[in-house]
Coordinates of C-alpha atoms in Angstrom, one line a residue:
M6 CA -57.9 -92.5 -77.8
T7 CA -58.9 -89.6 -75.6
K8 CA -57.5 -87.1 -78.2
L9 CA -59.4 -88.8 -81.0
F10 CA -62.7 -88.7 -79.0
C11 CA -62.2 -85.0 -78.3
F12 CA -61.5 -84.3 -82.0
I13 CA -64.8 -86.1 -83.0
L14 CA -66.7 -84.1 -80.4
L15 CA -65.2 -80.9 -81.9
L16 CA -66.3 -81.9 -85.4
L17 CA -69.8 -82.8 -84.2
N18 CA -70.0 -79.5 -82.3
A19 CA -69.0 -77.5 -85.5
F20 CA -71.6 -79.5 -87.5
F21 CA -74.4 -78.8 -85.1
S22 CA -73.4 -75.2 -84.8
V23 CA -73.8 -74.8 -88.6
G24 CA -77.0 -76.6 -88.5
Q25 CA -78.4 -74.4 -85.8
S26 CA -77.2 -71.3 -87.7
I27 CA -79.1 -72.4 -90.8
D28 CA -82.2 -73.2 -88.7
S29 CA -82.0 -69.7 -87.2
L30 CA -81.9 -68.2 -90.7
K31 CA -84.9 -70.2 -91.8
Q32 CA -86.7 -69.0 -88.7
V33 CA -86.0 -65.4 -89.5
I34 CA -87.3 -65.9 -93.1
L35 CA -90.5 -67.5 -91.7
T36 CA -91.3 -65.2 -88.8
S37 CA -89.4 -61.9 -89.0
T38 CA -91.2 -58.7 -90.1
D39 CA -87.9 -56.8 -90.5
S40 CA -87.3 -56.6 -94.2
K41 CA -83.5 -56.0 -93.8
A42 CA -83.2 -59.0 -91.5
K43 CA -85.1 -61.2 -94.0
I44 CA -83.0 -60.0 -96.9
G45 CA -79.9 -60.7 -94.9
A46 CA -81.1 -64.2 -94.1
Y47 CA -81.8 -64.9 -97.8
K48 CA -78.3 -63.8 -98.8
A49 CA -76.7 -65.9 -96.0
I50 CA -78.7 -69.0 -96.7
T51 CA -78.2 -68.9 -100.4
G52 CA -74.5 -68.3 -99.8
H53 CA -74.5 -71.5 -97.6
Y54 CA -76.3 -73.7 -100.1
M55 CA -74.2 -72.3 -103.0
Q56 CA -71.6 -75.0 -102.6
S57 CA -73.7 -77.9 -101.2
D58 CA -77.3 -78.2 -102.2
S59 CA -78.4 -77.0 -105.7
V60 CA -82.1 -77.6 -105.1
L61 CA -82.3 -75.7 -101.8
F62 CA -80.2 -72.9 -103.3
K63 CA -82.6 -72.4 -106.1
Q64 CA -85.6 -72.6 -103.7
Y65 CA -84.3 -69.9 -101.4
L66 CA -83.0 -67.8 -104.3
A67 CA -86.4 -67.8 -105.9
E68 CA -88.2 -67.0 -102.6
G69 CA -85.7 -64.2 -101.9
I70 CA -86.1 -62.6 -105.3
A71 CA -89.9 -62.8 -105.0
Y72 CA -89.8 -61.2 -101.6
T73 CA -87.5 -58.3 -102.7
Q74 CA -89.9 -57.7 -105.6
S75 CA -92.9 -57.7 -103.3
I76 CA -91.3 -54.9 -101.2
N77 CA -89.9 -53.1 -104.3
D78 CA -86.3 -53.4 -103.1
K79 CA -84.4 -53.4 -106.4
E80 CA -81.0 -53.3 -104.9
A81 CA -81.5 -56.4 -102.8
E82 CA -83.1 -58.2 -105.8
L83 CA -79.9 -57.5 -107.8
E84 CA -77.6 -58.7 -105.0
L85 CA -79.6 -62.0 -104.8
A86 CA -79.5 -62.4 -108.6
F87 CA -75.7 -61.9 -108.3
Q88 CA -75.7 -65.0 -106.0
Q89 CA -76.9 -67.1 -109.0
A90 CA -74.0 -65.8 -111.2
K91 CA -71.5 -66.6 -108.4
K92 CA -72.8 -70.2 -108.2
L93 CA -72.5 -70.7 -112.0
Y94 CA -69.0 -69.2 -111.9
A95 CA -68.0 -71.6 -109.1
A96 CA -69.4 -74.5 -111.1
G97 CA -67.3 -73.5 -114.2
A98 CA -70.4 -72.4 -116.2
Y99 CA -68.7 -69.2 -117.2
K100 CA -70.8 -68.4 -120.3
D101 CA -74.1 -68.7 -118.3
A102 CA -72.5 -66.6 -115.5
I103 CA -71.7 -63.9 -118.0
D104 CA -75.2 -63.8 -119.3
I105 CA -76.6 -63.2 -115.8
L106 CA -73.9 -60.7 -115.0
D107 CA -74.7 -58.8 -118.2
S108 CA -78.4 -58.7 -117.4
I109 CA -77.8 -57.3 -113.8
L110 CA -75.2 -54.7 -114.8
P111 CA -77.6 -52.1 -116.5
F112 CA -79.9 -52.1 -113.4
A113 CA -76.9 -51.6 -111.1
K114 CA -75.8 -48.7 -113.2
A115 CA -79.3 -47.2 -113.1
L116 CA -79.2 -47.4 -109.3
G117 CA -75.7 -45.9 -109.1
H118 CA -74.6 -48.9 -107.0
L119 CA -70.9 -48.6 -107.5
K120 CA -69.8 -51.5 -105.3
L121 CA -72.2 -53.9 -107.0
Q122 CA -71.1 -52.6 -110.5
A123 CA -67.4 -53.2 -109.6
S124 CA -68.1 -56.8 -108.3
L125 CA -70.2 -57.6 -111.4
L126 CA -67.5 -56.3 -113.8
N127 CA -64.7 -58.1 -111.9
Y128 CA -66.6 -61.5 -112.0
S129 CA -67.4 -60.9 -115.7
G130 CA -63.7 -60.2 -116.6
N131 CA -62.5 -63.3 -114.7
A132 CA -65.2 -65.4 -116.4
Y133 CA -64.0 -64.2 -119.9
S134 CA -60.4 -64.9 -118.8
N135 CA -61.3 -68.5 -117.8
L136 CA -62.8 -68.8 -121.3
S137 CA -59.4 -67.5 -122.8
D138 CA -61.4 -64.5 -124.2
Y139 CA -58.8 -62.0 -123.0
T140 CA -60.1 -59.1 -125.3
N141 CA -63.5 -59.1 -123.6
A142 CA -61.9 -59.7 -120.3
T143 CA -59.7 -56.6 -120.7
V144 CA -62.8 -54.5 -121.7
Q145 CA -64.6 -55.6 -118.5
F146 CA -61.6 -55.0 -116.2
I147 CA -61.0 -51.5 -117.6
E148 CA -64.6 -50.7 -117.0
Y149 CA -64.2 -52.2 -113.5
L150 CA -61.2 -49.8 -113.0
T151 CA -63.3 -46.8 -114.1
V152 CA -66.0 -47.7 -111.6
A153 CA -63.5 -48.4 -108.8
Q154 CA -61.9 -45.0 -109.2
K155 CA -65.3 -43.4 -108.4
M156 CA -65.7 -45.3 -105.2
P157 CA -64.9 -43.5 -101.9
D158 CA -62.7 -46.2 -100.4
N159 CA -61.1 -47.3 -103.7
V160 CA -57.5 -48.3 -103.0
Q161 CA -58.1 -52.0 -102.9
P162 CA -60.5 -52.3 -105.9
V163 CA -58.3 -50.0 -108.0
A164 CA -55.3 -52.2 -107.1
M165 CA -57.2 -55.4 -108.0
A166 CA -58.5 -53.9 -111.3
G167 CA -54.9 -52.9 -112.3
N168 CA -53.6 -56.4 -111.5
N169 CA -56.4 -58.0 -113.5
I170 CA -56.0 -55.7 -116.5
G171 CA -52.2 -56.4 -116.5
M172 CA -52.9 -60.1 -116.3
A173 CA -55.2 -60.0 -119.3
F174 CA -52.7 -58.0 -121.4
L175 CA -50.0 -60.5 -120.3
N176 CA -52.1 -63.4 -121.5
M177 CA -52.4 -61.6 -124.9
E178 CA -48.6 -61.2 -124.9
R179 CA -49.0 -57.4 -124.9
F180 CA -46.3 -56.9 -122.3
D181 CA -45.7 -53.2 -122.8
Q182 CA -49.4 -52.5 -122.1
A183 CA -49.5 -54.8 -119.1
I184 CA -46.5 -53.3 -117.3
P185 CA -48.0 -49.9 -116.4
Y186 CA -51.2 -51.4 -115.0
L187 CA -49.2 -53.9 -112.9
R188 CA -46.9 -51.2 -111.6
N189 CA -49.8 -49.0 -110.7
S190 CA -51.5 -51.9 -108.9
L191 CA -48.3 -52.3 -106.8
E192 CA -48.3 -48.6 -105.9
H193 CA -51.8 -48.9 -104.6
Q194 CA -51.1 -52.1 -102.7
K195 CA -48.6 -50.1 -100.6
N196 CA -51.6 -48.5 -98.9
F197 CA -53.1 -51.7 -97.5
D198 CA -52.1 -55.2 -96.4
S199 CA -52.7 -56.8 -99.8
G200 CA -53.3 -60.5 -100.2
F201 CA -52.4 -60.6 -103.9
K202 CA -49.2 -58.5 -104.1
A203 CA -47.0 -61.6 -104.6
H204 CA -49.3 -62.6 -107.6
T205 CA -48.9 -59.0 -109.1
Y206 CA -45.1 -59.4 -108.7
W207 CA -45.4 -62.8 -110.5
N208 CA -47.3 -61.3 -113.4
L209 CA -45.0 -58.3 -113.7
G210 CA -41.9 -60.4 -113.6
I211 CA -43.2 -62.6 -116.4
C212 CA -43.7 -59.5 -118.6
Y213 CA -40.0 -58.4 -118.1
M214 CA -38.8 -62.0 -118.6
E215 CA -40.7 -62.3 -121.9
K216 CA -39.2 -58.9 -122.9
M217 CA -35.7 -60.5 -122.1
Q218 CA -35.0 -57.9 -119.4
Y219 CA -33.8 -60.7 -117.2
E220 CA -32.1 -58.7 -114.4
K221 CA -35.3 -56.7 -113.8
A222 CA -37.4 -59.8 -114.0
L223 CA -35.2 -61.6 -111.5
E224 CA -35.4 -58.7 -109.0
I225 CA -39.2 -58.7 -109.3
F226 CA -39.6 -62.5 -108.8
Q227 CA -37.4 -62.3 -105.7
L228 CA -39.7 -59.6 -104.3
G229 CA -42.6 -61.9 -105.1
V230 CA -41.0 -64.8 -103.2
A231 CA -40.4 -62.6 -100.2
E232 CA -43.9 -61.2 -100.2
A233 CA -45.5 -64.7 -100.6
K234 CA -43.5 -66.0 -97.7
R235 CA -44.6 -63.0 -95.6
K236 CA -48.3 -63.8 -96.4
N237 CA -47.7 -67.6 -96.1
D238 CA -48.8 -68.0 -99.7
G239 CA -47.1 -71.2 -100.7
Y240 CA -48.6 -71.2 -104.2
A241 CA -47.3 -67.7 -105.1
A242 CA -43.9 -68.4 -103.5
A243 CA -43.4 -71.5 -105.6
G244 CA -44.7 -69.8 -108.7
N245 CA -42.3 -66.9 -108.4
Q246 CA -39.4 -69.2 -107.5
L247 CA -40.1 -71.4 -110.6
C248 CA -39.9 -68.3 -112.7
I249 CA -36.5 -67.4 -111.1
G250 CA -35.3 -70.8 -112.3
S251 CA -36.7 -70.1 -115.8
V252 CA -34.9 -66.7 -116.0
Y253 CA -31.6 -68.5 -115.2
L254 CA -32.1 -71.2 -117.8
R255 CA -33.0 -68.7 -120.5
Q256 CA -29.6 -67.2 -120.0
D257 CA -27.9 -70.6 -120.0
L258 CA -27.0 -70.1 -116.3
F259 CA -27.6 -73.7 -115.6
E260 CA -26.0 -74.0 -112.1
E261 CA -28.0 -71.0 -110.8
G262 CA -31.1 -72.5 -112.5
I263 CA -30.5 -75.8 -110.7
A264 CA -30.3 -74.1 -107.3
A265 CA -33.5 -72.0 -108.0
Y266 CA -35.5 -75.1 -109.2
A267 CA -34.4 -77.1 -106.2
Q268 CA -35.6 -74.4 -103.9
A269 CA -38.9 -74.2 -105.9
Y270 CA -39.3 -78.0 -105.4
E271 CA -38.8 -77.7 -101.7
M272 CA -41.4 -74.8 -101.5
S273 CA -43.9 -76.8 -103.5
T274 CA -43.5 -79.9 -101.3
A275 CA -43.6 -77.9 -98.0
S276 CA -46.8 -76.2 -99.1
N277 CA -48.5 -79.4 -100.4
L278 CA -49.0 -77.9 -103.8
E279 CA -50.6 -79.8 -106.7
P280 CA -48.4 -82.6 -108.2
F281 CA -48.0 -80.7 -111.5
K282 CA -46.2 -77.9 -109.6
L283 CA -43.7 -80.5 -108.3
I284 CA -43.2 -81.9 -111.7
E285 CA -42.6 -78.4 -113.2
A286 CA -39.8 -77.8 -110.7
L287 CA -38.3 -81.3 -111.5
N288 CA -38.5 -80.6 -115.2
G289 CA -36.2 -77.6 -114.7
L290 CA -33.7 -79.7 -112.8
I291 CA -33.8 -82.5 -115.4
Y292 CA -33.3 -80.0 -118.3
A293 CA -30.5 -78.1 -116.6
N294 CA -28.5 -81.2 -115.7
N295 CA -29.0 -82.6 -119.2
Q296 CA -27.6 -79.4 -120.7
L297 CA -24.6 -79.7 -118.3
S298 CA -24.1 -83.3 -119.5
R299 CA -24.9 -84.7 -116.1
P300 CA -27.4 -87.4 -117.2
V301 CA -26.9 -89.5 -114.1
V302 CA -27.8 -86.6 -111.8
A303 CA -30.8 -85.8 -114.1
S304 CA -32.0 -89.4 -114.0
R305 CA -32.4 -89.1 -110.2
Y306 CA -34.9 -86.3 -110.7
V307 CA -36.5 -88.4 -113.5
M308 CA -37.1 -91.2 -111.0
L309 CA -38.6 -88.8 -108.5
A310 CA -40.9 -87.4 -111.1
D311 CA -41.9 -90.9 -112.2
S312 CA -42.8 -91.8 -108.6
I313 CA -45.0 -88.6 -108.3
T314 CA -46.6 -89.4 -111.7
D315 CA -47.5 -93.0 -110.6
L316 CA -48.7 -91.9 -107.1
H317 CA -51.1 -89.3 -108.5
K318 CA -51.9 -91.2 -111.7
L319 CA -51.0 -88.1 -113.8
S320 CA -51.9 -88.5 -117.5
D321 CA -49.3 -88.3 -120.3
L322 CA -51.2 -85.3 -121.6
R323 CA -50.7 -83.4 -118.4
N324 CA -47.1 -84.6 -118.1
R325 CA -46.0 -84.2 -121.7
E326 CA -43.2 -81.8 -121.0
F327 CA -41.7 -84.2 -118.5
L328 CA -41.9 -87.0 -121.0
F329 CA -39.8 -85.0 -123.5
Y330 CA -37.1 -84.2 -121.0
K331 CA -37.1 -87.9 -119.8
A332 CA -36.6 -89.1 -123.4
A333 CA -33.6 -86.7 -123.8
N334 CA -32.1 -88.0 -120.5
L335 CA -32.4 -91.6 -121.6
L336 CA -30.6 -90.7 -124.9
Q337 CA -27.7 -89.2 -122.9
L338 CA -27.6 -92.3 -120.8
G339 CA -27.2 -94.4 -123.9
R340 CA -30.6 -96.1 -123.7
P341 CA -32.1 -95.2 -127.1
Q342 CA -34.7 -97.9 -127.2
E343 CA -36.3 -96.7 -123.9
A344 CA -35.9 -93.1 -125.0
D345 CA -37.9 -94.0 -128.2
E346 CA -40.7 -95.5 -126.2
V347 CA -41.0 -92.4 -123.9
F348 CA -40.8 -90.1 -126.9
N349 CA -43.7 -92.0 -128.6
R350 CA -45.7 -91.4 -125.4
Y351 CA -44.9 -87.7 -125.7
S352 CA -45.9 -87.7 -129.4
K353 CA -49.2 -89.4 -128.6
A354 CA -49.9 -86.9 -125.8
I355 CA -49.3 -84.0 -128.2
D356 CA -51.6 -85.6 -130.8
S357 CA -54.3 -86.1 -128.2
L358 CA -54.6 -82.4 -127.6
H359 CA -56.4 -82.2 -131.0
N360 CA -57.8 -85.7 -131.1
V361 CA -61.4 -85.6 -132.4
E362 CA -62.3 -88.9 -130.8
N363 CA -61.4 -87.6 -127.3
L364 CA -63.5 -84.5 -127.9
E365 CA -66.4 -86.7 -128.9
I366 CA -66.0 -88.8 -125.8
I367 CA -65.9 -85.7 -123.6
Q368 CA -69.1 -84.4 -125.2
T369 CA -70.8 -87.7 -124.8
K370 CA -69.9 -87.9 -121.1
E371 CA -71.0 -84.3 -120.6
T372 CA -74.4 -85.1 -122.3
E373 CA -74.8 -88.2 -120.1
F374 CA -74.1 -86.1 -117.0
R375 CA -76.6 -83.4 -118.0
T376 CA -79.2 -86.0 -118.8
K377 CA -78.9 -87.6 -115.4
E378 CA -79.1 -84.2 -113.8
K379 CA -82.3 -83.4 -115.7
E380 CA -83.8 -86.7 -114.5
Q381 CA -83.0 -85.9 -110.9
L382 CA -84.6 -82.5 -111.3
L383 CA -87.7 -84.1 -112.8
E384 CA -88.0 -86.4 -109.7
L385 CA -87.6 -83.4 -107.4
Q386 CA -90.3 -81.5 -109.4
Q387 CA -92.7 -84.4 -108.8
A388 CA -92.1 -84.2 -105.1
D389 CA -92.9 -80.5 -104.9
L390 CA -95.1 -79.7 -107.9
D391 CA -96.5 -76.4 -106.7
F392 CA -93.2 -75.0 -105.9
Q393 CA -91.7 -76.1 -109.2
R394 CA -94.6 -74.5 -111.2
L395 CA -93.9 -71.2 -109.5
L396 CA -90.2 -71.6 -110.1
I397 CA -90.8 -72.4 -113.8
T398 CA -92.9 -69.3 -114.2
L399 CA -90.3 -67.2 -112.6
L400 CA -87.5 -68.7 -114.7
G401 CA -89.6 -68.2 -117.9
V402 CA -90.1 -64.5 -117.1
G403 CA -86.5 -64.2 -116.2
A404 CA -85.4 -65.9 -119.4
L405 CA -87.6 -63.6 -121.5
L406 CA -86.1 -60.6 -119.7
L407 CA -82.6 -61.9 -120.2
A408 CA -83.2 -62.4 -123.9
L409 CA -84.5 -58.8 -124.3
I410 CA -81.6 -57.4 -122.3
G411 CA -79.2 -59.6 -124.2
I412 CA -80.4 -58.1 -127.5
L413 CA -80.0 -54.6 -126.2
V414 CA -76.5 -55.3 -124.9
Y415 CA -75.6 -57.0 -128.2
R416 CA -76.7 -54.0 -130.1
E417 CA -75.0 -51.6 -127.7
Q418 CA -71.7 -53.6 -128.1
R419 CA -72.0 -53.6 -131.9
L420 CA -72.5 -49.8 -131.8
K421 CA -69.6 -49.4 -129.4
I422 CA -67.3 -51.5 -131.6
K423 CA -68.4 -49.5 -134.7
N424 CA -67.6 -46.2 -133.0
Q425 CA -64.2 -47.5 -131.8
K426 CA -63.4 -48.4 -135.4
Q427 CA -64.4 -45.0 -136.7
E428 CA -62.4 -43.3 -133.9
Q429 CA -59.4 -45.4 -134.8
S430 CA -59.7 -44.5 -138.5
L431 CA -59.9 -40.8 -137.6
N432 CA -56.8 -41.0 -135.4
E433 CA -54.9 -42.8 -138.2
A434 CA -55.9 -40.1 -140.6
L435 CA -54.9 -37.3 -138.2
L436 CA -51.6 -39.0 -137.6
T437 CA -51.0 -39.1 -141.4
V438 CA -51.8 -35.5 -141.8
E439 CA -49.5 -34.6 -138.9
N440 CA -46.6 -36.6 -140.4
N441 CA -47.2 -34.9 -143.8
K442 CA -47.2 -31.5 -142.1
K443 CA -43.9 -32.3 -140.4
L444 CA -42.3 -33.5 -143.7
E445 CA -43.5 -30.3 -145.4
E446 CA -42.0 -28.1 -142.7
Q447 CA -38.7 -29.9 -142.9
R448 CA -38.7 -29.5 -146.7
Q449 CA -39.3 -25.8 -146.3
R450 CA -36.5 -25.5 -143.7
I451 CA -34.1 -27.2 -146.1
A452 CA -35.1 -25.1 -149.0
K453 CA -34.8 -21.8 -147.0
E454 CA -31.3 -22.8 -145.7
L455 CA -30.1 -23.8 -149.1
H456 CA -31.5 -20.6 -150.6
D457 CA -30.1 -18.3 -147.9
N458 CA -26.6 -19.8 -147.7
I459 CA -25.7 -22.3 -150.4
G460 CA -27.7 -20.4 -153.1
S461 CA -25.9 -17.1 -152.5
Q462 CA -22.5 -18.8 -152.3
L463 CA -23.1 -20.7 -155.6
T464 CA -24.2 -17.4 -157.2
Y465 CA -21.0 -15.8 -156.0
L466 CA -18.9 -18.7 -157.3
A467 CA -20.6 -18.5 -160.7
S468 CA -20.0 -14.8 -160.9
A469 CA -16.4 -15.0 -159.7
A470 CA -15.6 -17.8 -162.2
Q471 CA -17.1 -15.7 -165.0
N472 CA -15.0 -12.7 -164.0
I473 CA -11.8 -14.7 -163.8
G474 CA -12.5 -16.2 -167.2
S475 CA -13.2 -12.9 -168.9
G476 CA -10.1 -11.3 -167.3
M477 CA -7.5 -14.0 -167.9
N478 CA -6.1 -12.2 -171.0
R479 CA -5.9 -8.8 -169.3
V480 CA -4.2 -9.6 -166.0
S481 CA -1.0 -11.4 -165.0
N482 CA -0.9 -15.1 -164.2
D483 CA -0.1 -14.4 -160.6
V484 CA -3.3 -12.3 -160.2
T485 CA -5.3 -15.0 -162.0
Q486 CA -3.8 -17.7 -159.7
E487 CA -4.6 -15.6 -156.6
K488 CA -8.2 -15.3 -157.7
L489 CA -8.4 -19.0 -158.4
T490 CA -7.0 -19.7 -154.9
E491 CA -9.7 -17.4 -153.4
L492 CA -12.3 -19.1 -155.5
S493 CA -11.1 -22.6 -154.3
N494 CA -11.2 -21.5 -150.6
F495 CA -14.7 -20.1 -151.0
S496 CA -15.8 -23.3 -152.7
Q497 CA -14.5 -25.3 -149.7
E498 CA -16.5 -23.0 -147.4
A499 CA -19.6 -23.6 -149.5
I500 CA -19.1 -27.4 -149.3
T501 CA -18.6 -27.2 -145.5
D502 CA -21.8 -25.1 -145.2
L503 CA -23.7 -27.7 -147.3
R504 CA -22.4 -30.5 -145.1
D505 CA -23.5 -28.6 -142.0
T506 CA -26.9 -28.1 -143.4
I507 CA -27.3 -31.8 -144.3
W508 CA -26.0 -32.8 -140.9
V509 CA -28.7 -30.8 -139.1
M510 CA -31.6 -31.5 -141.5
N511 CA -31.1 -35.2 -141.4
R512 CA -32.2 -35.3 -137.7
N513 CA -35.5 -34.9 -136.0
A514 CA -34.0 -33.8 -132.7
I515 CA -30.4 -32.8 -131.8
S516 CA -29.0 -32.9 -128.3
W517 CA -26.7 -30.2 -126.8
E518 CA -23.9 -32.9 -126.8
D519 CA -24.3 -33.5 -130.5
L520 CA -24.2 -29.7 -131.2
T521 CA -21.1 -29.3 -129.0
E522 CA -19.4 -32.0 -131.0
R523 CA -20.2 -30.2 -134.2
I524 CA -18.7 -27.0 -132.7
R525 CA -15.6 -28.9 -131.8
Y526 CA -15.3 -30.1 -135.4
L527 CA -15.6 -26.4 -136.6
A528 CA -12.9 -25.4 -134.0
H529 CA -10.6 -28.2 -135.2
K530 CA -11.0 -27.2 -138.8
V531 CA -10.3 -23.5 -138.1
S532 CA -7.3 -24.3 -136.0
N533 CA -5.8 -26.5 -138.8
T534 CA -6.4 -24.0 -141.5
T535 CA -5.4 -20.8 -139.7
G536 CA -3.1 -21.8 -136.8
I537 CA -5.4 -20.0 -134.3
A538 CA -6.0 -22.0 -131.1
V539 CA -9.8 -22.6 -130.8
K540 CA -11.0 -24.1 -127.5
V541 CA -14.5 -25.4 -126.9
E542 CA -16.0 -25.9 -123.3
K543 CA -19.4 -27.3 -122.3
N544 CA -20.9 -27.0 -118.9
G545 CA -24.3 -27.8 -117.5
D546 CA -26.7 -30.7 -117.6
D547 CA -29.7 -29.5 -119.6
D548 CA -30.6 -32.3 -122.0
T549 CA -33.5 -30.6 -123.7
P550 CA -33.5 -31.7 -127.4
L551 CA -33.3 -29.0 -130.1
N552 CA -35.2 -29.0 -133.4
P553 CA -33.2 -28.8 -136.7
A554 CA -34.1 -25.1 -137.4
K555 CA -33.1 -23.9 -134.0
T556 CA -29.9 -25.9 -134.2
M557 CA -28.9 -24.4 -137.5
D558 CA -29.6 -20.8 -136.3
I559 CA -27.4 -21.3 -133.2
F560 CA -24.6 -23.0 -135.2
R561 CA -24.6 -20.2 -137.9
I562 CA -24.3 -17.5 -135.2
I563 CA -21.3 -19.3 -133.7
Q564 CA -19.8 -19.9 -137.1
E565 CA -20.1 -16.2 -138.1
A566 CA -18.6 -15.1 -134.8
V567 CA -15.6 -17.4 -135.3
N568 CA -15.2 -16.2 -138.9
N569 CA -15.2 -12.6 -137.8
A570 CA -12.6 -13.3 -135.1
V571 CA -10.4 -15.0 -137.7
K572 CA -10.8 -12.4 -140.5
H573 CA -11.0 -9.1 -138.6
S574 CA -9.6 -9.4 -135.0
K575 CA -6.3 -11.0 -135.8
A576 CA -6.8 -13.2 -132.8
R577 CA -4.3 -15.8 -131.6
E578 CA -6.8 -17.6 -129.4
I579 CA -10.6 -18.1 -129.6
K580 CA -12.6 -19.6 -126.8
I581 CA -16.2 -21.0 -127.3
S582 CA -18.2 -21.7 -124.1
V583 CA -21.5 -23.6 -124.1
I584 CA -23.3 -23.3 -120.8
T585 CA -26.5 -25.5 -120.7
E586 CA -28.1 -24.1 -117.6
T587 CA -31.2 -22.0 -117.3
P588 CA -31.0 -19.9 -119.4
V589 CA -28.6 -21.4 -121.9
V590 CA -25.7 -19.1 -122.7
I591 CA -23.1 -19.4 -125.6
E592 CA -20.1 -17.1 -125.5
I593 CA -17.3 -16.6 -128.1
L594 CA -14.2 -14.8 -126.8
D595 CA -11.0 -13.9 -128.7
N596 CA -7.9 -12.0 -127.7
G597 CA -7.5 -10.0 -130.9
K598 CA -7.3 -6.3 -131.5
G599 CA -11.1 -5.9 -131.9
Y600 CA -12.9 -4.5 -134.9
D601 CA -15.5 -1.9 -135.9
P602 CA -18.8 -3.8 -136.2
S603 CA -20.0 -1.4 -138.8
T604 CA -17.2 -2.3 -141.1
V605 CA -17.5 -6.1 -140.7
T606 CA -19.5 -7.5 -143.5
T607 CA -19.6 -10.6 -145.6
G608 CA -21.3 -11.6 -148.8
S609 CA -24.4 -12.4 -146.7
D610 CA -24.1 -9.4 -144.3
G611 CA -22.7 -11.5 -141.4
L612 CA -23.6 -9.3 -138.4
R613 CA -27.1 -8.6 -139.7
N614 CA -27.7 -12.3 -140.3
M615 CA -26.5 -13.0 -136.7
R616 CA -28.9 -10.6 -135.3
S617 CA -31.7 -11.8 -137.5
R618 CA -31.2 -15.4 -136.4
A619 CA -31.0 -14.4 -132.8
T620 CA -34.4 -12.5 -133.2
K621 CA -35.9 -15.7 -134.7
L622 CA -34.6 -17.7 -131.8
G623 CA -36.1 -15.2 -129.3
A624 CA -32.6 -14.9 -127.9
L625 CA -30.5 -11.9 -126.7
L626 CA -27.3 -11.3 -128.8
D627 CA -24.6 -9.0 -127.3
I628 CA -21.5 -8.1 -129.3
S629 CA -18.8 -6.1 -127.5
T630 CA -15.3 -5.3 -129.0
N631 CA -12.2 -3.3 -128.0
T632 CA -8.5 -3.4 -128.5
K633 CA -8.1 -6.4 -126.1
G634 CA -10.5 -8.6 -128.0
T635 CA -14.1 -9.3 -128.9
S636 CA -17.0 -11.0 -127.0
V637 CA -20.1 -12.4 -128.6
R638 CA -22.7 -13.5 -126.1
L639 CA -25.9 -15.4 -127.1
Q640 CA -28.5 -16.0 -124.4
L641 CA -31.4 -18.4 -125.3
P642 CA -34.8 -18.2 -123.7

């Protein structure tokens, strides 16, 4: 009894303390000559009445705005007008809140008031989100981020803006765009004790889960649970834990899912979360046990969900997912008639989502509520007619001003959208031109390579075939056969060159590993046809991709060096080293007798072509030969 009496005294003491505080604020408004003190009192008293007394809120808001106008304090006037937007937002009147926020924002920009701009844009973005208009929400949040980055102490607002942008993209199912903003938000949250980090983890985990990157999603949700527990945020802890269960069920890991959902249920119960959170956890347990053919176990959770539903009088519309799982459980238990009854309730709940009669009832109730509210306002206007006349005048002027600003903002938005469309069309045109340019460059590379190599080889083949044909009657069969064999070998070389050209030109970018594999193929072919041992080694970890033209020039230099070693050095072993460090060095060594570079030529002037290709690459080509062998060293820039 004594404890109860003390508790009542504490409540009365708190009540009277608040009352005395409000009385003090009213006294400041009535008697103080300090403008800052009076403005502070107006902000505090409107903040107090925002949740409790709509009439007194409007009274002190109108008085405060009139006072700030009388002393020409535009900044204070805007901050008080922002109070009106906050009240509408708290009441769920998001469209009305947006109208006021849009009317205040241009003046805040004109004053250069960054903090107020940031708050206005954040509220506006959240209002659009609550209206499910995520496109406009994203626009507002991105502008919020731009303003926040200009603020001196901007770590927290930048983190909040990044989280909100990511959440808007997430709701639009644009997960790849959401992820960078959410990760950037987490980076900024490392610099202060954030109260919303667990929610950012939650959003980021959902993105990866929807992208079916389940291991990464699971890791992030677990971080979210740990952070929520650290901040004693039961809602975020349960939310992340529920998603952990969902990750497991999506992978058909039902045992792990059961454990996760059981833990989520315990978290939701311990934190006294809303009944629908408890039902969500139980739904996961019912579904998983149904999938594991454990209908009896699942039915226990069904009974628990039923008791929560009855206790809190949850509607079938709110509980429609549970009804579906319950019907499936009853079927597994061999109770089809009961399952059919529950499924009919589920079907009706789904139909009611789009039921015109329900919408009409809701609209009628809303109209009745607004009519009663207007009647109450009329009664209050009669009690204080002078004040209401002043208020009506102020509201009329404000409405006209809002209408004018609304028209200007609407025109500005239309112009902004038009400019964005024009910019998008220009970017698409530039991209098309760039793609066409790349295609033309590739066609030119192919044409040049075919002309320089394959063309000359085909010309030689045609000429040689003609010479053999005209000389068949004048030379012996052995000579003719020898010439035909040479012609066949040269044809094979031409075919190989054509294949190498096609291999290179069919790719946009080629790695050093791909090029090394092609060199190994060349080595294998040379070894098989000549009996010379050709070894290929690759060292280094440079993974910079090569374009087709550069690849072809490097490969042709290596190919020509190997051909010279085979034809002129009489080598027994050839070693090709590819060192992908900085700089990249390619070296071809043989143990032959060497050769005179001035006497080594081919149909396409091999050494001259090697040097020409090295010059085009901007590379250094060094050829040294003696009686112990030959070294060809190519150093790329």
